[in-house]
PDB file of C-alpha atoms in Angstrom:
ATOM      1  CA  UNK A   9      11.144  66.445  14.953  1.00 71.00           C
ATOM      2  CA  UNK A  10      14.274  64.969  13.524  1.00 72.00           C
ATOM      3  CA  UNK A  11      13.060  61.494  14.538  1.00 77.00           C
ATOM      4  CA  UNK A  12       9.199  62.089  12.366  1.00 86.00           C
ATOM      5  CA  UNK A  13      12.022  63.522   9.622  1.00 88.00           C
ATOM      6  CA  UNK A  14      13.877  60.531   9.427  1.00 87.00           C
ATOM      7  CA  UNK A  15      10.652  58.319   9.407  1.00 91.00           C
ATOM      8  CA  UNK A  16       9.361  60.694   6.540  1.00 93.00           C
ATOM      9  CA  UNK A  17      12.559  59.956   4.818  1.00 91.00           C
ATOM     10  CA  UNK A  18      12.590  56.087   5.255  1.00 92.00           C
ATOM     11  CA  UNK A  19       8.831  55.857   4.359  1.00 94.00           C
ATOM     12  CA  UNK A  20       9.476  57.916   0.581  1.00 94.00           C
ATOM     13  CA  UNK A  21      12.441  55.574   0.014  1.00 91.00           C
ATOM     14  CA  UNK A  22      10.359  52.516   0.938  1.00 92.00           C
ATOM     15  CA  UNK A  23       7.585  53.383  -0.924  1.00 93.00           C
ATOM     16  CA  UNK A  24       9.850  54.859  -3.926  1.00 94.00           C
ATOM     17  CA  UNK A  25      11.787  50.895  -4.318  1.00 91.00           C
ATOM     18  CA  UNK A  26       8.223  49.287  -4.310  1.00 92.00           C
ATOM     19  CA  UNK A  27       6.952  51.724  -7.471  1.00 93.00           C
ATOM     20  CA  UNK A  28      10.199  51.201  -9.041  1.00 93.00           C
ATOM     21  CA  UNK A  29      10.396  47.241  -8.264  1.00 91.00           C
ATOM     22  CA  UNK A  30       8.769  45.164 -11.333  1.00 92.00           C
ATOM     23  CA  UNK A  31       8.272  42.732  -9.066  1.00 92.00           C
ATOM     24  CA  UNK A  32       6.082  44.542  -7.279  1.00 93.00           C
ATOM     25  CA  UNK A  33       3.634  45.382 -10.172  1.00 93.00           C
ATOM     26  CA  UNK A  34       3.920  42.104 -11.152  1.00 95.00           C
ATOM     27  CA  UNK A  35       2.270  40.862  -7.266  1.00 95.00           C
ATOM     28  CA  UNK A  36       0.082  44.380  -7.929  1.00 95.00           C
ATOM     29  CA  UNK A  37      -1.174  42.643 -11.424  1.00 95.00           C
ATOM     30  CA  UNK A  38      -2.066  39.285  -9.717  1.00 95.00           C
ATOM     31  CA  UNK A  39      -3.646  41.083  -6.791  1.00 95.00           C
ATOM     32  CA  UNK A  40      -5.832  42.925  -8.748  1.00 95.00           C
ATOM     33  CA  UNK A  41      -6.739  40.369 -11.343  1.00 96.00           C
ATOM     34  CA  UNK A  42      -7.651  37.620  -8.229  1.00 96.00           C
ATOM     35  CA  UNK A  43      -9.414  40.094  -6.032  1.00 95.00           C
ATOM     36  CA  UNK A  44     -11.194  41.391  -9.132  1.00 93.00           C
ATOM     37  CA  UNK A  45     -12.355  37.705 -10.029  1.00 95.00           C
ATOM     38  CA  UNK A  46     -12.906  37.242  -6.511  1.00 95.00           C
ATOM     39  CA  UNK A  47     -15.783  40.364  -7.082  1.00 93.00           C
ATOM     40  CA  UNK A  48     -17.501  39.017 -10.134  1.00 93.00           C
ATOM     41  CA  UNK A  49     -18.344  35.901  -8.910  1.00 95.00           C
ATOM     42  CA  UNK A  50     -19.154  36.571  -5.229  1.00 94.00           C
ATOM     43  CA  UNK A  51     -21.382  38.842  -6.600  1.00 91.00           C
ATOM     44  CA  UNK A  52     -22.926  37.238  -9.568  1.00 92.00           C
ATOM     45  CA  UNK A  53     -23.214  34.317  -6.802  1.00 92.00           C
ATOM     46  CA  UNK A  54     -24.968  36.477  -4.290  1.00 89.00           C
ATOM     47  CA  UNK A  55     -27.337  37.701  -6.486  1.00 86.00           C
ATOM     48  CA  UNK A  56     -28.438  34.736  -7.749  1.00 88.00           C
ATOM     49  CA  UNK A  57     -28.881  33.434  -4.479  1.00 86.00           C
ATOM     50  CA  UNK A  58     -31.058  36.049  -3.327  1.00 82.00           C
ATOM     51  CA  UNK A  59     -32.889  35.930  -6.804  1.00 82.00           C
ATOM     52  CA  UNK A  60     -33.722  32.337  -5.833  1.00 84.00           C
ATOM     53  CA  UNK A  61     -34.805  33.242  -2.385  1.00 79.00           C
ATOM     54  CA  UNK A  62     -36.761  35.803  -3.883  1.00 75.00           C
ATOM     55  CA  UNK A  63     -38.943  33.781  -5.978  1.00 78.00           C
ATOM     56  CA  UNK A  64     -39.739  31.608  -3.386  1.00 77.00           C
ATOM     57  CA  UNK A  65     -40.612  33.575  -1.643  1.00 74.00           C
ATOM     58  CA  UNK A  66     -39.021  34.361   1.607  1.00 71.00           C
ATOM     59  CA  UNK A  67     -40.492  36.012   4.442  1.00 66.00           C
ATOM     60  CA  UNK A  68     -37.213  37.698   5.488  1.00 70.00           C
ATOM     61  CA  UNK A  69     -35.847  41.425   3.880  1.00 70.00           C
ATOM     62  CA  UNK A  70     -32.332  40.132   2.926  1.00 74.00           C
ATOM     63  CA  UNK A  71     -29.446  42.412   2.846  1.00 80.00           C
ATOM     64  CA  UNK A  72     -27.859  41.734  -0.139  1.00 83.00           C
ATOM     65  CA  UNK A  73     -25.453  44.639  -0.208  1.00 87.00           C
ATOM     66  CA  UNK A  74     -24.181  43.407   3.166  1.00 89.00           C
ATOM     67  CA  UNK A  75     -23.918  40.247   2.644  1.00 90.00           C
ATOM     68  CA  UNK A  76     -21.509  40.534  -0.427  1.00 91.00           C
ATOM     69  CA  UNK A  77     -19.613  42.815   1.172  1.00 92.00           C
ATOM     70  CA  UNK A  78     -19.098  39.941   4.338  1.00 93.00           C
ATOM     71  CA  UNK A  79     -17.837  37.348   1.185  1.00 94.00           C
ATOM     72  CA  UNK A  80     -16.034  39.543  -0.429  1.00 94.00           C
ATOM     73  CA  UNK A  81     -13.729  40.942   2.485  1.00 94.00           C
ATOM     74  CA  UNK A  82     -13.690  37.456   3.558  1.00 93.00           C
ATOM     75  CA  UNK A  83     -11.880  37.049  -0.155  1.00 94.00           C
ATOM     76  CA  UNK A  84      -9.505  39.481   0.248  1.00 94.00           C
ATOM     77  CA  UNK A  85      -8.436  38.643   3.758  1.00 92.00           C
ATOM     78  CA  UNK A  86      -7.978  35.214   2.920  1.00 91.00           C
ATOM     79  CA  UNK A  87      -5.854  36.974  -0.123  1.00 94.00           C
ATOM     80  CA  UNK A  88      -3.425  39.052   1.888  1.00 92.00           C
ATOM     81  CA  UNK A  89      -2.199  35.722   3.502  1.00 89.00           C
ATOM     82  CA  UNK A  90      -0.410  34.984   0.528  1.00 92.00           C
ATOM     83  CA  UNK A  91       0.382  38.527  -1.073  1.00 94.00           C
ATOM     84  CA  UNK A  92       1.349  40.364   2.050  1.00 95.00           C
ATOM     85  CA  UNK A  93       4.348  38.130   3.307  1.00 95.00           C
ATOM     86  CA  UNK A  94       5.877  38.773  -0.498  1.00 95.00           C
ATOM     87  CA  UNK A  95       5.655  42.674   0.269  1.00 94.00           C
ATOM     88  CA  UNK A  96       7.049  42.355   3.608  1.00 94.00           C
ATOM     89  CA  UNK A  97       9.983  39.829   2.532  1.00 93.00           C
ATOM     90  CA  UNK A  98      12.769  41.928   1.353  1.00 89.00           C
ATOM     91  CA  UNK A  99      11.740  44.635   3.609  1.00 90.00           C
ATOM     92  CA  UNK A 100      15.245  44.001   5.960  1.00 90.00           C
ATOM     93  CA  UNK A 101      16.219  40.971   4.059  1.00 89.00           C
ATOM     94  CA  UNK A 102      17.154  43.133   0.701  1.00 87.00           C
ATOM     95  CA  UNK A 103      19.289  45.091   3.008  1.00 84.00           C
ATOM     96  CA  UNK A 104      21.069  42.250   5.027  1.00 83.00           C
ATOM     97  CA  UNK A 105      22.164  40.650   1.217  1.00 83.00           C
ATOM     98  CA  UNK A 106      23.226  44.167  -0.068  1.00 82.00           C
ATOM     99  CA  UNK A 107      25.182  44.573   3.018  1.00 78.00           C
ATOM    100  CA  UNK A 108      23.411  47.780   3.560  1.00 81.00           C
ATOM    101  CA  UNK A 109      21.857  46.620   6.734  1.00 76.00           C
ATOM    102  CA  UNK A 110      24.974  47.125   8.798  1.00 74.00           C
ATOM    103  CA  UNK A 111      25.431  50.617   7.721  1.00 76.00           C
ATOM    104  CA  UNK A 112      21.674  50.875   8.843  1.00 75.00           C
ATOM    105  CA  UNK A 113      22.640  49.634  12.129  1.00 71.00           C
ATOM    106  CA  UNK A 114      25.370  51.845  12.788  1.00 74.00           C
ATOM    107  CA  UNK A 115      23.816  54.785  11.203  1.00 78.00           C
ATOM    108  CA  UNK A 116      22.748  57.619  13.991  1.00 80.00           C
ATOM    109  CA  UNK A 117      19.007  56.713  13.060  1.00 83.00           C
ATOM    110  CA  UNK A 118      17.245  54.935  15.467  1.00 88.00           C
ATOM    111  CA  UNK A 119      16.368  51.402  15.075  1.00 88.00           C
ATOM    112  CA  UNK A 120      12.510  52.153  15.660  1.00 91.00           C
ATOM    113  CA  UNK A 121      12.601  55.423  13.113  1.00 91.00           C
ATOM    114  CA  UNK A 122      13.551  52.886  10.228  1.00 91.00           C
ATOM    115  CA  UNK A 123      10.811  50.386  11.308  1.00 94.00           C
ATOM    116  CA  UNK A 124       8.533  52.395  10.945  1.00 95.00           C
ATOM    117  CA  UNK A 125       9.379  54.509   8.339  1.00 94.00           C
ATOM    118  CA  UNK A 126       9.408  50.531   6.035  1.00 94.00           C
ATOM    119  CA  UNK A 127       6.485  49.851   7.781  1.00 96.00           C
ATOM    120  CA  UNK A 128       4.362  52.871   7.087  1.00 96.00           C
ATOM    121  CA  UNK A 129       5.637  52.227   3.159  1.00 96.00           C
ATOM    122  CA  UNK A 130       4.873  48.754   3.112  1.00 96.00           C
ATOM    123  CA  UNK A 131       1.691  49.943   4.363  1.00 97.00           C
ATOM    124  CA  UNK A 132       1.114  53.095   1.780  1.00 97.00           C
ATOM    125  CA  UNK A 133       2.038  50.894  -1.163  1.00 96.00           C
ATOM    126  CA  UNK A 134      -0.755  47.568  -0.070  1.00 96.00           C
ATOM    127  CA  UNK A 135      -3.119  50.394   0.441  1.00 95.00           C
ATOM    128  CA  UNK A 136      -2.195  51.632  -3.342  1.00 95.00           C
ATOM    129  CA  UNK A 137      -3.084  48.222  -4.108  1.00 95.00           C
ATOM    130  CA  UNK A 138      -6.918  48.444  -2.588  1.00 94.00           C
ATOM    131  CA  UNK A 139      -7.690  51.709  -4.251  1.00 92.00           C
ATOM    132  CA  UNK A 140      -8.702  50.696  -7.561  1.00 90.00           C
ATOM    133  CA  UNK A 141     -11.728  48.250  -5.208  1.00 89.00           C
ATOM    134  CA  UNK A 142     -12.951  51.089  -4.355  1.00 89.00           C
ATOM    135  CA  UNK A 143     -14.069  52.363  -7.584  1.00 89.00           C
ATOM    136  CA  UNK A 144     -16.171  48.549  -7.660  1.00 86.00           C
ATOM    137  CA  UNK A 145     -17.598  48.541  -4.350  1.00 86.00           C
ATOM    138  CA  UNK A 146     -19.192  52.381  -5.274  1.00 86.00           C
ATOM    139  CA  UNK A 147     -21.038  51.202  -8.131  1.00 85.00           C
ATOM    140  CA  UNK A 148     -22.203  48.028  -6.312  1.00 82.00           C
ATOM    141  CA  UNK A 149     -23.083  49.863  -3.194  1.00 82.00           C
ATOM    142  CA  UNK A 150     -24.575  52.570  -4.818  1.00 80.00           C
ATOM    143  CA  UNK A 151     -27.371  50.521  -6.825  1.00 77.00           C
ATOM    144  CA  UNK A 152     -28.129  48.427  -3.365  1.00 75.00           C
ATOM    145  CA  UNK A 153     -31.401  48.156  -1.903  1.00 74.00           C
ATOM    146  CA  UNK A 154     -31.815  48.745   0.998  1.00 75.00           C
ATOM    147  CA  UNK A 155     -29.015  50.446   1.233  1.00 79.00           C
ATOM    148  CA  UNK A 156     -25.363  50.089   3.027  1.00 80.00           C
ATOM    149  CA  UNK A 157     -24.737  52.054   5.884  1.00 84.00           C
ATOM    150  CA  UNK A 158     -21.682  54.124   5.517  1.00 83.00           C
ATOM    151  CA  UNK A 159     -19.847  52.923   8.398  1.00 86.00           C
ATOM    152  CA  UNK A 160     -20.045  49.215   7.903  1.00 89.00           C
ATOM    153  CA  UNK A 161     -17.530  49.347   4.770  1.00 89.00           C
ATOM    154  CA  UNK A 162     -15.298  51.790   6.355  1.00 92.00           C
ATOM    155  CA  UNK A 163     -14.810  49.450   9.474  1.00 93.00           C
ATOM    156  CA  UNK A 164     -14.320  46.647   6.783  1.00 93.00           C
ATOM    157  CA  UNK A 165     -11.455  48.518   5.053  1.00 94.00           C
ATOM    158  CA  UNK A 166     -10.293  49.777   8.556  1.00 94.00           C
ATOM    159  CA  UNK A 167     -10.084  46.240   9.302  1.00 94.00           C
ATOM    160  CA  UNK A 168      -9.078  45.059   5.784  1.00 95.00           C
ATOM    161  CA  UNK A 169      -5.782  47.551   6.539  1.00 96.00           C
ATOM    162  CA  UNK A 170      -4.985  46.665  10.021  1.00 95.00           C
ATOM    163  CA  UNK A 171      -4.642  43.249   9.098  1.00 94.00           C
ATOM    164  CA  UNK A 172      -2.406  43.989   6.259  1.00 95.00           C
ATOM    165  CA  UNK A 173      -0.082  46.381   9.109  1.00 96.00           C
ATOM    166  CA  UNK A 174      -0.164  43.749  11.670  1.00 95.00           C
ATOM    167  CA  UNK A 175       0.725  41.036   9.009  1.00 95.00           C
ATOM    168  CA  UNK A 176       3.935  43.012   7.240  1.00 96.00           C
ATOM    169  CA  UNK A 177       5.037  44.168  10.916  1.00 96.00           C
ATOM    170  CA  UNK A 178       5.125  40.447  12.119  1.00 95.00           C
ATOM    171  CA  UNK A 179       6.709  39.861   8.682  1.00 95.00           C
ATOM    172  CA  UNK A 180       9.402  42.608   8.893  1.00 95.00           C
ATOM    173  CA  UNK A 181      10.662  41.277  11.944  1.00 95.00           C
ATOM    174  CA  UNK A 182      11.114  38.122  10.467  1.00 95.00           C
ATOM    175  CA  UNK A 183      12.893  39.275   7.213  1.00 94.00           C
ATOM    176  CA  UNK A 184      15.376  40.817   9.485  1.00 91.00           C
ATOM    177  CA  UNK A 185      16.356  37.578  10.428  1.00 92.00           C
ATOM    178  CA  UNK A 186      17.353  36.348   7.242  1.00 89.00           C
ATOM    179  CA  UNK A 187      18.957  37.536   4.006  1.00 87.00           C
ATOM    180  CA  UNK A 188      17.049  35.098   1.890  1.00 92.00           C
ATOM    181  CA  UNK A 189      13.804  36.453   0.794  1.00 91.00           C
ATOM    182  CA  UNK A 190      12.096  33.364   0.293  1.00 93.00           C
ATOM    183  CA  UNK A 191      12.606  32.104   3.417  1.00 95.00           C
ATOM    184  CA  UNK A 192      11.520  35.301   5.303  1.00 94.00           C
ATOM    185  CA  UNK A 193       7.936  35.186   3.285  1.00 94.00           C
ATOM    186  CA  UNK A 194       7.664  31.097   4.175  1.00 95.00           C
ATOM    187  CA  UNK A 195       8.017  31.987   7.610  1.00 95.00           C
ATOM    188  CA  UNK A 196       5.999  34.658   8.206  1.00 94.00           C
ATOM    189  CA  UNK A 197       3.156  32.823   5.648  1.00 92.00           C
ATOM    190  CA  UNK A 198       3.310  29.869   8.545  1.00 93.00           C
ATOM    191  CA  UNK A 199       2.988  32.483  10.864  1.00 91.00           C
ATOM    192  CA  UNK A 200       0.286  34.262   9.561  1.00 88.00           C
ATOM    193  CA  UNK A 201      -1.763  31.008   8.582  1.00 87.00           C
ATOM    194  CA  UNK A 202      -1.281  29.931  12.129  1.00 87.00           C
ATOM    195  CA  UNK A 203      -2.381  33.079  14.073  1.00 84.00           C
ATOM    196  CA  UNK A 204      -5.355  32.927  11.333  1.00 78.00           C
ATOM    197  CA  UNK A 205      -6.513  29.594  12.187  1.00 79.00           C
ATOM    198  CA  UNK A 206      -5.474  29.583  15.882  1.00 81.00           C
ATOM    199  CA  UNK A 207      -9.126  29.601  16.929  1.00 74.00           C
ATOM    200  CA  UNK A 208      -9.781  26.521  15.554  1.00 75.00           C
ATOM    201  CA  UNK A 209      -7.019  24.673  17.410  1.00 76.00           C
ATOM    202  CA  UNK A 210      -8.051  26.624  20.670  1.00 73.00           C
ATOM    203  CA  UNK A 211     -11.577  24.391  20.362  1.00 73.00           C
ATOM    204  CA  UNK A 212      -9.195  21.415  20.892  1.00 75.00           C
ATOM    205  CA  UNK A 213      -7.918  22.496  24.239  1.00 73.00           C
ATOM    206  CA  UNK A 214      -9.398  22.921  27.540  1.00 74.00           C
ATOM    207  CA  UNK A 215     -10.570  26.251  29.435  1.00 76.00           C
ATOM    208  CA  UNK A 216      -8.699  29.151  29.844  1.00 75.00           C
ATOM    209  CA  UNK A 217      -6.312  28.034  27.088  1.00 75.00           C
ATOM    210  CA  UNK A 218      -9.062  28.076  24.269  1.00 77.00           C
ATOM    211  CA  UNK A 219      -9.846  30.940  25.848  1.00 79.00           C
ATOM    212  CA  UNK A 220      -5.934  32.750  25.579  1.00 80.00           C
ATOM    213  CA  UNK A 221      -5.356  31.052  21.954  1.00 80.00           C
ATOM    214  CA  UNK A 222      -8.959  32.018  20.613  1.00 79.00           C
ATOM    215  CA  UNK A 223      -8.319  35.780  21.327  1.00 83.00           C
ATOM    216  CA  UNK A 224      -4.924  35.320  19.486  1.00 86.00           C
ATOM    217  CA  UNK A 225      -6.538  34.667  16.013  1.00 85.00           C
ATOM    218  CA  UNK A 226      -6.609  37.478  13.313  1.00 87.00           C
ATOM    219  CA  UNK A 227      -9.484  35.374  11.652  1.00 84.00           C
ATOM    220  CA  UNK A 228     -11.527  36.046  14.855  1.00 85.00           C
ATOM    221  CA  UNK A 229     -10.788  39.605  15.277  1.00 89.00           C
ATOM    222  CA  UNK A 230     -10.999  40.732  11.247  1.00 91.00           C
ATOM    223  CA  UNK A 231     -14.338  38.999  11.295  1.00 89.00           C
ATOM    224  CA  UNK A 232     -15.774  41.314  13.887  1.00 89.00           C
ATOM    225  CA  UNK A 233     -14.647  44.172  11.827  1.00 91.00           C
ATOM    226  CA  UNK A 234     -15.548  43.653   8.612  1.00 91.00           C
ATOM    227  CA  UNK A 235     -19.178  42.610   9.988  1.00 89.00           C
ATOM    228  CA  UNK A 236     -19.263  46.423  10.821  1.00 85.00           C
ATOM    229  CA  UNK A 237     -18.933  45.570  14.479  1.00 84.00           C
ATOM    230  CA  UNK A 238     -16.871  47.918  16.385  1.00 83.00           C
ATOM    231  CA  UNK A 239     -15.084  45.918  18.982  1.00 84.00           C
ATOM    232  CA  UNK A 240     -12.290  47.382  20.797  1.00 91.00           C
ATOM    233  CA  UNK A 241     -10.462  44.513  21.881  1.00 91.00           C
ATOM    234  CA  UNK A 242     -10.310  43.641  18.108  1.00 91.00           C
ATOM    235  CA  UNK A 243      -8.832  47.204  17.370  1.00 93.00           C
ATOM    236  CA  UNK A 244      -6.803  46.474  20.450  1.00 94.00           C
ATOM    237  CA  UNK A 245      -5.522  43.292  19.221  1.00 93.00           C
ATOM    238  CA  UNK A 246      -4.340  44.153  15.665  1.00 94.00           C
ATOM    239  CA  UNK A 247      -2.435  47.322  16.969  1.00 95.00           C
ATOM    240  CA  UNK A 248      -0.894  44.701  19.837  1.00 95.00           C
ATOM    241  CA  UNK A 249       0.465  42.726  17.293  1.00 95.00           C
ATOM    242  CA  UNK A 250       1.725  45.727  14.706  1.00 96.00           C
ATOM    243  CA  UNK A 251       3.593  46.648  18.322  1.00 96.00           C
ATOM    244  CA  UNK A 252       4.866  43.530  18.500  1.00 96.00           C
ATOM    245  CA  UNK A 253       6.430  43.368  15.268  1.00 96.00           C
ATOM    246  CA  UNK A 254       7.932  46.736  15.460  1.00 96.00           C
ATOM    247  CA  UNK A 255       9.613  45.975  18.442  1.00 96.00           C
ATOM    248  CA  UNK A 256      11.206  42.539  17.723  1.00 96.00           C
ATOM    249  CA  UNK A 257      12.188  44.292  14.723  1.00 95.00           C
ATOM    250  CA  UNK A 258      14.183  46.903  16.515  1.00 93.00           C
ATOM    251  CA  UNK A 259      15.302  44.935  18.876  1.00 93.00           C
ATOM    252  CA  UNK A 260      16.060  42.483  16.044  1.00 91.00           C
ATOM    253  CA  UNK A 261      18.573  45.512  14.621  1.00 87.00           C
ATOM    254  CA  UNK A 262      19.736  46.549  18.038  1.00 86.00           C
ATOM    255  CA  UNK A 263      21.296  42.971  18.440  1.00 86.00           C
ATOM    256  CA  UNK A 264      23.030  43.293  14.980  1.00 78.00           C
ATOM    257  CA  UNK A 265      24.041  46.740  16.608  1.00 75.00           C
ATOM    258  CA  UNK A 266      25.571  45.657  19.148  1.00 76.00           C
ATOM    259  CA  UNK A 267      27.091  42.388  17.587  1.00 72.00           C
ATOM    260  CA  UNK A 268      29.337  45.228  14.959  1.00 65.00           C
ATOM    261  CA  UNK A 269      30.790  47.236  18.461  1.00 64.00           C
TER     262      UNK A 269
END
C-alpha cells in the first residue's frame, strides 16, 4: 500500500509539472495542429481515391473507413517518434540539473515506485494529448459505410498508447543518464528510429538473425495492432520493452544510489 501511495504521489506531481510546463502546451499545440493536418488530408485523400475507384467501377466493396483509419495511425505513429522523446527528456534529466535527483536517490522511496509513478504521468499527459482525436475519428466513423467494427480502433489506440509507454520508458532510462535534455531526447530519437526501422535492416542479414532483429521492430509490431489484429506476441513485445526501460531506469538510480554511500 505505501509503495501504490508513493506511485500515486509521483504520478500527480509528474503529471501536475507537464500542465504547468509552457513547454509542454507548446509540443501539445504542434501535436495537435500536425496530427490534425495529418486527418484532413489523409482523409480528403482517401476519399477521393475511393471516389475514383468508384466511378470506374470496381468490382471490390472497399472499406473506406478502415482504410483511413490504417493511414492515419500510420501518421501518428510516425508522429510520436519525434514528440514523445521531448516528453520523456527531462523526465530524470530535470532532476539530475536541479540536483534534486540525489535527494531522490537517497529518499526511502524505492527506485521502481518513482519510475513508475513518471512513467504512468508521462503516460496520462500523451494520452491528454490524443483525446481531442477522438472527437474526429467519431464523426468520421460514424458517417462510414459499411461500417467500422468497434474493436478495430480500440486495438489501434491500444496500440497507438503502448507505443507511446514503451517509447518514454526506453526514453526515461536514457534521460537518467544525462542532465542535458537535449541530449537525452537525441538519444532516445536514434533509439526509437532504430528499433522502428530494425526490420528493414534484418532483410539484410541472414537466418535466424533477420529473424531475432525483425521481431525487435516497433514498426512491425504497431502495424499488427492498429490493423485490428490481435497478436499476442505484439502485446508481448511492447510491454517487454516498457519492462525494459523501467528497469534500466531503476537500476540506472540504484547505481547513483550507491555511488552517494
Amino acid at each position: 500500500m505505501i509503495a501504490i501511495s508513493n506511485i500515486i504521489a509521483i504520478f500527480r506531481k509528474e503529471l501536475q509539472g507537464y500542465f504547468t510546463s509552457p513547454f509542454a502546451y507548446i509540443i501539445v499545440g504542434v501535436f495537435w495542429f500536425l496530427s490534425g493536418s495529418f486527418f484532413i488530408s489523409i482523409l480528403l485523400e482517401t476519399s477521393q481515391e475511393i471516389s475514383l475507384l468508384e466511378q470506374q467501377g470496381t468490382p471490390y466493396p472497399i472499406d473506406a473507413a478502415y482504410i483511413f483509419l490504417l493511414r492515419f495511425f500510420s501518421a501518428l505513429g510516425l508522429l510520436s517518434l519525434f514528440i514523445l522523446p521531448i516528453l520523456s527528456m527531462g523526465l530524470y534529466a530535470e532532476e539530475r540539473k536541479r540536483g534534486t535527483l540525489e535527494l531522490l536517490a537517497t529518499s526511502p522511496i524505492t527506485n521502481w515506485s518513482v519510475a513508475v509513478g513518471k512513467l504512468l504521468g508521462a503516460i496520462a499527459f500523451f494520452t491528454f494529448m490524443i483525446l481531442p482525436l477522438l472527437i474526429y475519428e467519431a464523426i468520421a466513423f460514424g458517417t462510414a459505410d459499411p461500417p467500422l467494427q468497434p474493436g478495430v480502433p480500440l486495438l489501434a489506440h491500444l496500440g497507438l498508447i503502448l507505443l507511446a509507454a514503451a517509447i518514454l520508458s526506453l526514453g526515461m532510462f536514457l534521460s537518467s543518464l544525462t542532465d542535458s535534455t537535449i541530449l537525452a531526447a537525441i538519444l532516445t530519437f536514434t533509439l526509437v528510429l532504430l528499433l522502428w526501422i530494425v526490420d528493414l535492416l534484418a532483410n539484410r542479414l541472414p537466418s535466424p538473425f533477420s529473424d531475432i532483429l525483425s521481431h525487435l521492430s516497433l514498426l512491425k509490431h504497431y502495424n499488427n495492432l492498429i490493423q485490428g489484429v490481435v497478436d499476442l506476441s505484439s502485446l508481448v513485445l511492447l510491454m517487454s520493452y516498457i519492462i525494459l526501460g523501467l528497469f534500466l531506469t531503476a537500476q540506472s538510480i540504484e547505481a547513483l544510489r550507491f555511488a552517494r554511500r
